[in-house]
mmCIF file of C-alpha atoms in Angstrom:
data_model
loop_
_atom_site.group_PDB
_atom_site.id
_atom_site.type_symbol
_atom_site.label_atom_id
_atom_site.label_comp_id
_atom_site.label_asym_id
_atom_site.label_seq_id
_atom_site.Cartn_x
_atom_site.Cartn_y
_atom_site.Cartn_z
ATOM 1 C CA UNK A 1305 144.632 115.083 89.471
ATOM 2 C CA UNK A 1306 146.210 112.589 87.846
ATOM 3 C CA UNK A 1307 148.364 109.336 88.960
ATOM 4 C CA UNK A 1308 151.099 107.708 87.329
ATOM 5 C CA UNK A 1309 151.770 104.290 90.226
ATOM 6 C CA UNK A 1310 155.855 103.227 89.293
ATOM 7 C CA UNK A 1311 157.287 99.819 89.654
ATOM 8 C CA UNK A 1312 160.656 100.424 91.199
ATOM 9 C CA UNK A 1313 162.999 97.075 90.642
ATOM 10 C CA UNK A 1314 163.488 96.824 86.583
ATOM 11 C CA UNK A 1315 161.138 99.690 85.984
ATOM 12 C CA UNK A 1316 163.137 102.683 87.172
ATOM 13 C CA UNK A 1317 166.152 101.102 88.881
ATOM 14 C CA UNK A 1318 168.622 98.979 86.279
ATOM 15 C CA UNK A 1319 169.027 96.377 88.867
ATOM 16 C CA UNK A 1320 168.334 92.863 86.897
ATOM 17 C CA UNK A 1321 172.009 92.346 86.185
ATOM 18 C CA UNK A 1322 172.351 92.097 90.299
ATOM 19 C CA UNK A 1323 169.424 90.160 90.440
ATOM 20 C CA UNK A 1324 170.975 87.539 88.253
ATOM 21 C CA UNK A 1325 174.209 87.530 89.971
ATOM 22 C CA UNK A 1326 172.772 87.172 93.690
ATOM 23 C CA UNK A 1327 170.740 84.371 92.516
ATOM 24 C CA UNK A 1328 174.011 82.580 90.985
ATOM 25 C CA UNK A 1329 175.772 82.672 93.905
ATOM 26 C CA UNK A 1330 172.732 81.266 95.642
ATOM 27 C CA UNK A 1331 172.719 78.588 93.242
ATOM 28 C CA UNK A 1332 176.456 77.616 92.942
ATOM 29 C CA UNK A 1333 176.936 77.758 96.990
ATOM 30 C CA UNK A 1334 174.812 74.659 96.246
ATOM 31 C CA UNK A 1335 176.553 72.851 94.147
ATOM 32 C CA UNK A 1336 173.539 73.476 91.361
ATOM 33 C CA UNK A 1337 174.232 75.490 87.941
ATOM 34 C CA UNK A 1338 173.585 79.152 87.259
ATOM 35 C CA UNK A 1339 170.527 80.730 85.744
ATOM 36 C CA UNK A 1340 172.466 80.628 82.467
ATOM 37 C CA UNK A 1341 172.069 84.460 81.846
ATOM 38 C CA UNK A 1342 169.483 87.485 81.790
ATOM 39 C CA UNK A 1343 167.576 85.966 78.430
ATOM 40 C CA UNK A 1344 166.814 82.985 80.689
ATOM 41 C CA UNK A 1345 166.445 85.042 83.634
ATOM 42 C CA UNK A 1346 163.746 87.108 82.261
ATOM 43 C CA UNK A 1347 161.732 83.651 81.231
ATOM 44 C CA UNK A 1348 161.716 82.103 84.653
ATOM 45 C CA UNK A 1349 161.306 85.439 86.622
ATOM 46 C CA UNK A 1350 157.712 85.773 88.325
ATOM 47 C CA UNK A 1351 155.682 86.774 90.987
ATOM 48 C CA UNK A 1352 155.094 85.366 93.858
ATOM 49 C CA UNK A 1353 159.077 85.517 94.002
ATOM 50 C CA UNK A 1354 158.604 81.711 95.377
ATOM 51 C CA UNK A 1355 157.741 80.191 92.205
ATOM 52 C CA UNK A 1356 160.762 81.843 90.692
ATOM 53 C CA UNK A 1357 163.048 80.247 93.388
ATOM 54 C CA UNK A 1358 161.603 76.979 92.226
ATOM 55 C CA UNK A 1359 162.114 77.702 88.775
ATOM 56 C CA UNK A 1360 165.860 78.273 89.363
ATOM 57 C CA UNK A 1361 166.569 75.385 90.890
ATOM 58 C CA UNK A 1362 166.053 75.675 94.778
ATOM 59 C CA UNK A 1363 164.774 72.905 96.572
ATOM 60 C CA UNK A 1364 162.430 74.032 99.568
ATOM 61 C CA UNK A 1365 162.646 70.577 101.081
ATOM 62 C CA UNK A 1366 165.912 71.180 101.652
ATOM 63 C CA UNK A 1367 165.632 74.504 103.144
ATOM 64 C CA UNK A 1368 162.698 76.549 103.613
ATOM 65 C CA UNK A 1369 162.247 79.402 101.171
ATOM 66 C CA UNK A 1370 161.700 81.991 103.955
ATOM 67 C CA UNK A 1371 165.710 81.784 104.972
ATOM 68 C CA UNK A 1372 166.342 81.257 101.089
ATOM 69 C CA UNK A 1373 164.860 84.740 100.734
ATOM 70 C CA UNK A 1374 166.626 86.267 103.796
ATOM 71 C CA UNK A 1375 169.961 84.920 102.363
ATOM 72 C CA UNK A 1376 169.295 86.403 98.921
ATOM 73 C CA UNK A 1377 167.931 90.041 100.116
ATOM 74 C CA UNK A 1378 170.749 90.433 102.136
ATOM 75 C CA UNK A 1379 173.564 90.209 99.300
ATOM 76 C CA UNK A 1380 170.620 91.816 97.162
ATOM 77 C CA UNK A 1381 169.956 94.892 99.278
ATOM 78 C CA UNK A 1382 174.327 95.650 99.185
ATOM 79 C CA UNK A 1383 173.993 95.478 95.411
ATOM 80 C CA UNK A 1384 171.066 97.326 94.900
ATOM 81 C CA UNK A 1385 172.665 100.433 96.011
ATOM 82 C CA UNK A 1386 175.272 100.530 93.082
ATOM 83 C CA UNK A 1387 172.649 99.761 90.863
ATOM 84 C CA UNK A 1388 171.222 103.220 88.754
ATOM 85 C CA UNK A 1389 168.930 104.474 87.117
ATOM 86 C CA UNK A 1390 167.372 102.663 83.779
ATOM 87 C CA UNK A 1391 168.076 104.758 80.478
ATOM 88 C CA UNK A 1392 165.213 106.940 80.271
ATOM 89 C CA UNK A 1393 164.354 107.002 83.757
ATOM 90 C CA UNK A 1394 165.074 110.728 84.677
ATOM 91 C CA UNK A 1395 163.059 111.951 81.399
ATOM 92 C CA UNK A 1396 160.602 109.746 81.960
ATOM 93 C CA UNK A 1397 159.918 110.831 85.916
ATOM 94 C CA UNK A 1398 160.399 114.580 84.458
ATOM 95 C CA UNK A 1399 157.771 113.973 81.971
ATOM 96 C CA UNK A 1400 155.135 112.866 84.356
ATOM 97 C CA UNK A 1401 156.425 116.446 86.704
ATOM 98 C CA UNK A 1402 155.670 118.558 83.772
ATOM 99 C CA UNK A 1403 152.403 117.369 82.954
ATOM 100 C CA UNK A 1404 151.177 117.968 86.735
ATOM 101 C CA UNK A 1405 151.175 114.422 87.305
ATOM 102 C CA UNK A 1406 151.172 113.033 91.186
ATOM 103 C CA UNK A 1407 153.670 110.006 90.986
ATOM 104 C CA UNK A 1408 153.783 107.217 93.454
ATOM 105 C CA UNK A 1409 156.325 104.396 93.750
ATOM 106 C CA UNK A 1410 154.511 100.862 94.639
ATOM 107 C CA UNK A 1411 157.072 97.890 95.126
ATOM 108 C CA UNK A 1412 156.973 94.855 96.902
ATOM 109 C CA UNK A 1413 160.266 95.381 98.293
ATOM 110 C CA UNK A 1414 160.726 95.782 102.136
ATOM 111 C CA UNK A 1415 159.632 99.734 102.453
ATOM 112 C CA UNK A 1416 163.209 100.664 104.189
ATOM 113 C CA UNK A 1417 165.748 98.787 101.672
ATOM 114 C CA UNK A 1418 163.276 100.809 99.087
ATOM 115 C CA UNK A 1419 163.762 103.919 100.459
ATOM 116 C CA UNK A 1420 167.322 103.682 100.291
ATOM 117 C CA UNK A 1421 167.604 102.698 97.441
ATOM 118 C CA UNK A 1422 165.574 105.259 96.016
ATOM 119 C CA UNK A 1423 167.763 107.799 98.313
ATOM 120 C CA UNK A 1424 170.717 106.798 96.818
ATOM 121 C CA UNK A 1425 169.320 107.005 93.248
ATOM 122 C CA UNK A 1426 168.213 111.056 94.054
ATOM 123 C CA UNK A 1427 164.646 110.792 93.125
ATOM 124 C CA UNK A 1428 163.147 110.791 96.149
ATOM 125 C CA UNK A 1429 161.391 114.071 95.180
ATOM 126 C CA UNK A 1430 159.590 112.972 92.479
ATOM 127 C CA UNK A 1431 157.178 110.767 94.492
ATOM 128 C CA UNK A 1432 154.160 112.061 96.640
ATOM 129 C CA UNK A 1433 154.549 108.703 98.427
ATOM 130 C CA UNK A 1434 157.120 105.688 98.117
ATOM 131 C CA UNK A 1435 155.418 102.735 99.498
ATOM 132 C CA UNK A 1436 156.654 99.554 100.011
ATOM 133 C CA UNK A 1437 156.042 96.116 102.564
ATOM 134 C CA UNK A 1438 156.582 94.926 105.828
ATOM 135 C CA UNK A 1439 159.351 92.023 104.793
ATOM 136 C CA UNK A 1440 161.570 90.379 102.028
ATOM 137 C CA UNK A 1441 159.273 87.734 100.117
ATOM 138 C CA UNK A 1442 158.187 89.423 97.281
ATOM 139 C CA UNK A 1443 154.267 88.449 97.514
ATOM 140 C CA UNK A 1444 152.512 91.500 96.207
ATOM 141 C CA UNK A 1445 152.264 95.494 96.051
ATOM 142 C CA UNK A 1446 148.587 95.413 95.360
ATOM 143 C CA UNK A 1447 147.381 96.259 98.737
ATOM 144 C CA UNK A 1448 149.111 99.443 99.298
ATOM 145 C CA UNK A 1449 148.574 100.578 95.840
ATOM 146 C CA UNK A 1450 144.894 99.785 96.160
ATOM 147 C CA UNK A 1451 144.701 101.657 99.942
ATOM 148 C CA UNK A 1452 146.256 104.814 98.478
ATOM 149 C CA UNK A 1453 144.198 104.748 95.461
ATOM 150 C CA UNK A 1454 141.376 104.494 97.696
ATOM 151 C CA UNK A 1455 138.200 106.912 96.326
ATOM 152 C CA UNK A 1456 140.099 108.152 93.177
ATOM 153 C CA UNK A 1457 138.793 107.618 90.297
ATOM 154 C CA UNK A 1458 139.783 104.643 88.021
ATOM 155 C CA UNK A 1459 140.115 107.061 84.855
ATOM 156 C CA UNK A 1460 142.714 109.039 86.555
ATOM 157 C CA UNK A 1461 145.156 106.446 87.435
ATOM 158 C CA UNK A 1462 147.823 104.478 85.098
ATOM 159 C CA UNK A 1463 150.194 101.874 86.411
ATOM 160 C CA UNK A 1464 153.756 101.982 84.882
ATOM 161 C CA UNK A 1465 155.690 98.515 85.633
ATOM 162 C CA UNK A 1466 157.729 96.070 83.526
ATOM 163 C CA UNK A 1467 156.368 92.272 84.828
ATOM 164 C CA UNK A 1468 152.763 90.621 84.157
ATOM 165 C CA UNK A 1469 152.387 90.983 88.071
ATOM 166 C CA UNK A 1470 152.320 94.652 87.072
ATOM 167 C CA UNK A 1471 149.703 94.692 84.988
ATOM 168 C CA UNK A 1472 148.205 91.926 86.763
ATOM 169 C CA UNK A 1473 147.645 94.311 89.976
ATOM 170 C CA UNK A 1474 146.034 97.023 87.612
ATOM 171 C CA UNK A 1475 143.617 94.608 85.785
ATOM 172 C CA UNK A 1476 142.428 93.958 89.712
ATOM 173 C CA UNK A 1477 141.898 97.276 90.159
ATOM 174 C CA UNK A 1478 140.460 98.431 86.890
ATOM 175 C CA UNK A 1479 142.970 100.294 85.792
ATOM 176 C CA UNK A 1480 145.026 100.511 82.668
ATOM 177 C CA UNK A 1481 148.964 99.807 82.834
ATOM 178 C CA UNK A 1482 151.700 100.217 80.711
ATOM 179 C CA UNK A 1483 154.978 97.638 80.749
ATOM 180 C CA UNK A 1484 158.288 98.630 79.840
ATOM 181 C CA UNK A 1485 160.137 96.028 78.096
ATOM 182 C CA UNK A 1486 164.087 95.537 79.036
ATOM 183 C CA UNK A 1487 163.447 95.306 82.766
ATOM 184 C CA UNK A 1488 162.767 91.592 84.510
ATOM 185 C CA UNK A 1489 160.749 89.988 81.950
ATOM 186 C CA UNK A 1490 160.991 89.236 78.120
ATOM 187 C CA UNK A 1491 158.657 91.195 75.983
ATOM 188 C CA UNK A 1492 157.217 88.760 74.228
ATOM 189 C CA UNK A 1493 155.802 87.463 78.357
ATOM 190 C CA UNK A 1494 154.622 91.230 78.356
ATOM 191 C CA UNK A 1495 153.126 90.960 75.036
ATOM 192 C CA UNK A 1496 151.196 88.489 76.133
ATOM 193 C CA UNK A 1497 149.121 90.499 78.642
ATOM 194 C CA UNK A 1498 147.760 92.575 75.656
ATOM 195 C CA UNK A 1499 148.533 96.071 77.696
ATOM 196 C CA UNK A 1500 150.408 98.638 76.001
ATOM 197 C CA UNK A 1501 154.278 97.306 76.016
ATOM 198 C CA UNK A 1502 157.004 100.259 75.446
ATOM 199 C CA UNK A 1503 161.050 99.633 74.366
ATOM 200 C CA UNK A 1504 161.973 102.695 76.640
ATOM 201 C CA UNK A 1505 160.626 104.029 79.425
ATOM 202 C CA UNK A 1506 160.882 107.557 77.504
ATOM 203 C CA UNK A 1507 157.940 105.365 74.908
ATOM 204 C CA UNK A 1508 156.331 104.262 78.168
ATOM 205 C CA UNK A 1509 155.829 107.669 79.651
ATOM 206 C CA UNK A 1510 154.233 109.037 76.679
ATOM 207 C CA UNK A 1511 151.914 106.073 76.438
ATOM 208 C CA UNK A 1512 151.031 106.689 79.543
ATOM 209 C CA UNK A 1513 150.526 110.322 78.999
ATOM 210 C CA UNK A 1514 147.965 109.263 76.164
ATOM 211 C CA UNK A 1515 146.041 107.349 77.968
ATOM 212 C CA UNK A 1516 145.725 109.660 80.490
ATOM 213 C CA UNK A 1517 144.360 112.357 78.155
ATOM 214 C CA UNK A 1518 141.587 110.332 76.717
#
């Protein structure tokens, strides 16, 4: 058997254009100036989500980042569910199907605003398992992807995400990983990595294909 392990936010779901709006209006209820656009956006964006606060202006002395990130995931989590599909996204899942591929969905989103959003997206079926965390602050995925991974074998796995924490998660676990540019960091950040970076996630999937063939 074979695993393909999705990223969900920027990956599959086209959602950074919501993510840059929320944080604005975090940012202007402040009396402090917008991220300045998605170009920007995808420079300052990182995990842990924290740092990224920081980088867009927040001041934790001021409040703590914990109701920050409550405040943000609420207006988030409303927006999220208009958000669809990235181009690609239905081909590429489809792809993976064909080839006999088991696909699992690893975020660190808060497992039930996941679900739904995945509900609402109608691709719940694609995934043997959609796994997300127990809360809103955007620390890491790698724990649940490395307890269901648990005994298989690295060769079998490939990760399919579109940050460095992405392919920061599969380096941990000895496992290749393939980023999809477009999503919620520039390419030339992904570049960086040296993994395998795709323009569409149609590119992506068949990267991913190849490596799992070898």
């Amino acid at each position: 058997m074979k695993y393909i392990v999705w990223d969900w936010n920027g990956t599959l779901l086209d959602d950074v254009p919501a993510s840059v709006a929320v944080m604005d209006r975090l940012l202007h209820r402040r009396g402090l100036p917008g991220l300045g656009g998605i170009e920007r956006y995808r420079e300052i964006f990182t995990f842990p989500v924290r740092e990224y606060y920081q980088a867009a202006g927040l001041d934790f002395e001021k409040e703590p980042f914990e109701a920050l990130a409550v405040e943000y995931i609420e207006e988030y989590n409303q927006r999220a569910l208009d958000c669809g599909l990235r181009a690609g996204a239905q081909a590429a899942l489809q792809a993976f199907a064909a080839a006999g591929c088991q696909q699992v969905l690893a975020s660190a989103s808060e497992k039930s605003a996941l679900e739904a959003q995945v509900a609402q997206c109608g691709v719940g079926d694609y995934f043997a398992a959609v796994l997300g965390v127990g809360d809103s602050l955007g620390v890491s995925k790698e724990g649940l992807a490395r307890a269901y991974l648990n005994g298989v074998a690295p060769e079998s796995v490939v990760f399919l995400g579109d940050t460095v924490h992405d392919w920061e998660v599969a380096r941990r676990m000895d496992r290749p990983c393939v980023l999809a540019a477009g999503g919620h960091q520039s390419r030339a950040r992904l570049e960086r990595t040296g993994a395998l970076v795709a323009d569409t996630l149609e590119e992506a999937a068949q990267m991913a294909l190849c490596l799992m063939a070898r």
